[in-house]
């Protein structure tokens, strides 16, 4: 299949402002793809070569891509740099320069998807001495053979900026239609995806072997399971009601969620976004190899930064300093961390995800040797309001954000990839004012005036509506940013900029600048109010009105550990609103 086909589809997908049209385009693309390469097309469409958890990166810096463009187009590096400054999107820069490039060479061969994928893979695998020049050579060959439009997408893919803004679940929808003829089969694809986190694999299997083969997918060491998440609760009474009167209450630690896969002496750690973050945590690797007594296991826990002198837990920001590529050992010394485990998904060859929570926790305890830097999360069975309140107070006193409560009923299975009511988080009481923060997605921006000229005056932010897979605006936020942060906002957000509202964004307001929903920030406000202009929970309180945050303020926290679909949901906002009314 020719690469030009994919490029045409990407261009159409980028041009559409309608979500349904976007899905139809994907269905067409997948249907026209030869089945043997459907996995490659799916990975490419997500802007990658492999699923997120495979730690192979293309490793092409913007600088290297610019050198390649300059070489192939026969212009100077300075020209390319200047164009990038002006346009802000290296893909568009490549396209523009390539239109002027010299005529196709004598040996010109139209690019196929296979060639592009294989060359990109070769680029990704080059390492060590001379690898930069080798990458340059491979990339330049591709750009030379590509049409300007193809080059636009090749460049965006190599620098990690394809960003079509398509949710994984939308790809599953499109695959279900393309290969099983109906969206109704999506749950089968979804389950297979939730326990393997591998869209390409799901695509390949459904395309070549059919639905039955997907049903046989099993939880396996090495493939991260999409994490189970929690809904919010707003009072101990509500907790007891939802949990059937009795549940396990646990400390809610403010750190980074980890899913740890152990196979003999090998350990892989996956983040909540399912990236392989093993290399950042040699200390956690070591303590789990030594203290998880099962030969093979998948366990989950929260990693927190600690003060080794006092044993106190430190805020999340401290731990985030460990998120780096260089100086890992140094950061490890400077920001020591430990792991608190709370769940087991697999032990030896037994898949535990279908077992009730008390059994999983018991099995976890059996295989964990508690030590200074590895412990089980503090948990207690509670069955009355006072007990919950007491436990909650103790949690806060010990530096936690609040508590998590988990169902201990017979049906309390590990629900991969779902945010259900079997787990609830209870942070602080939502009084008349908003005391809890929310995580919102940046979807647009307004240009600043006066002191803020040249930067943004405010960001248009949205929450996630998981029913329609769209983002609903909830407020404009312009306060809480430091001067420096404010100044760097346009730069930080530049590569997410798109020329029109993204098809998944639902907004009555017109922003000056639109973004692909990707970046998540934490905000807090004075309260939730009825709003004529925002689309969050439209029609819920009043016809034609939504719910908005009044006096929103950025807390300073970029939630890079969350993807856009992990932002606060419309449903959570409605619950917070109801709670606030009481
Ligand atoms: P939130 O990020 O507010 O949706 O809260 C869910 C997150 O709390 C999880 O993804 C974990 O990272 C974290 N967490 C902290 N303590 C626990 C616990 N005891 N059980 C489960 N998750 C926890």
Coordinates of N, CA, C and O and ligand atoms in Angstrom, one line a residue, residues 229 250-253 257 272 302 342 377 404 406 419 423 425 427 562, ligand 1:
X229 N -9.4 2.7 37.7 CA -9.4 4.1 38.3 C -10.6 4.2 39.2 O -11.4 3.3 39.3
X250 N -8.3 2.8 52.5 CA -6.8 2.9 52.4 C -6.3 4.3 52.3 O -7.0 5.2 51.8
X251 N -5.1 4.5 52.7 CA -4.5 5.8 52.5 C -4.4 6.1 51.0 O -4.1 5.2 50.2
X252 N -4.7 7.3 50.6 CA -4.5 7.7 49.2 C -3.2 8.5 49.2 O -3.2 9.7 49.7
X253 N -2.2 7.9 48.7 CA -0.9 8.6 48.7 C -0.7 9.4 47.5 O -1.3 9.2 46.4
X257 N 1.5 6.4 40.3 CA 1.0 5.0 40.2 C 2.0 4.2 39.4 O 2.5 4.6 38.4
X272 N 1.1 5.2 34.8 CA -0.4 5.3 34.6 C -0.7 5.5 33.1 O -1.8 5.0 32.7
X302 N 1.8 2.7 44.7 CA 2.0 4.1 44.5 C 3.5 4.3 45.0 O 3.8 4.0 46.1
X342 N -0.6 -2.0 46.5 CA -2.0 -2.2 46.9 C -2.8 -3.2 46.1 O -3.9 -3.5 46.4
X377 N 0.1 -0.7 51.3 CA -0.6 0.5 51.6 C -1.4 0.2 52.9 O -2.0 -0.9 53.0
X404 N -8.7 6.2 49.8 CA -9.4 5.4 48.7 C -10.2 4.4 49.4 O -9.8 3.8 50.4
X406 N -12.4 0.8 48.7 CA -12.5 -0.2 47.6 C -13.5 -1.3 48.1 O -13.6 -1.7 49.2
X419 N -13.1 3.4 35.0 CA -13.3 4.3 36.1 C -14.7 4.0 36.7 O -15.6 4.6 36.2
X423 N -14.1 1.4 43.1 CA -13.1 2.2 43.9 C -13.6 3.6 44.0 O -14.0 4.2 42.9
X425 N -12.6 7.6 45.5 CA -11.6 8.5 46.2 C -12.4 9.5 47.0 O -13.4 10.0 46.5
X427 N -11.6 12.9 49.1 CA -10.4 13.7 49.4 C -10.8 14.7 50.6 O -10.2 14.5 51.6
X562 N -1.0 12.5 33.2 CA -2.3 12.2 32.8 C -2.5 12.5 31.3 O -2.1 13.5 30.8
Ligands
LIG1 P1 -6.9 10.4 40.9 O1 -5.5 10.6 40.2 O2 -7.3 11.6 41.7 O3 -7.9 10.0 39.9 O4 -6.7 9.2 42.0 C1 -6.4 7.9 41.6 C2 -4.9 7.7 41.9 O5 -4.6 7.7 43.3 C3 -4.4 6.3 41.4 O6 -4.2 6.3 40.0 C4 -3.2 6.2 42.2 O7 -2.1 6.7 41.6 C5 -3.4 7.0 43.5 N1 -3.5 6.2 44.7 C6 -3.0 6.6 45.9 N2 -3.2 5.7 46.9 C7 -3.9 4.7 46.3 C8 -4.4 3.5 46.8 N3 -4.3 3.1 48.1 N4 -5.1 2.7 45.9 C9 -5.3 3.0 44.6 N5 -4.8 4.2 44.1 C10 -4.1 5.0 44.9

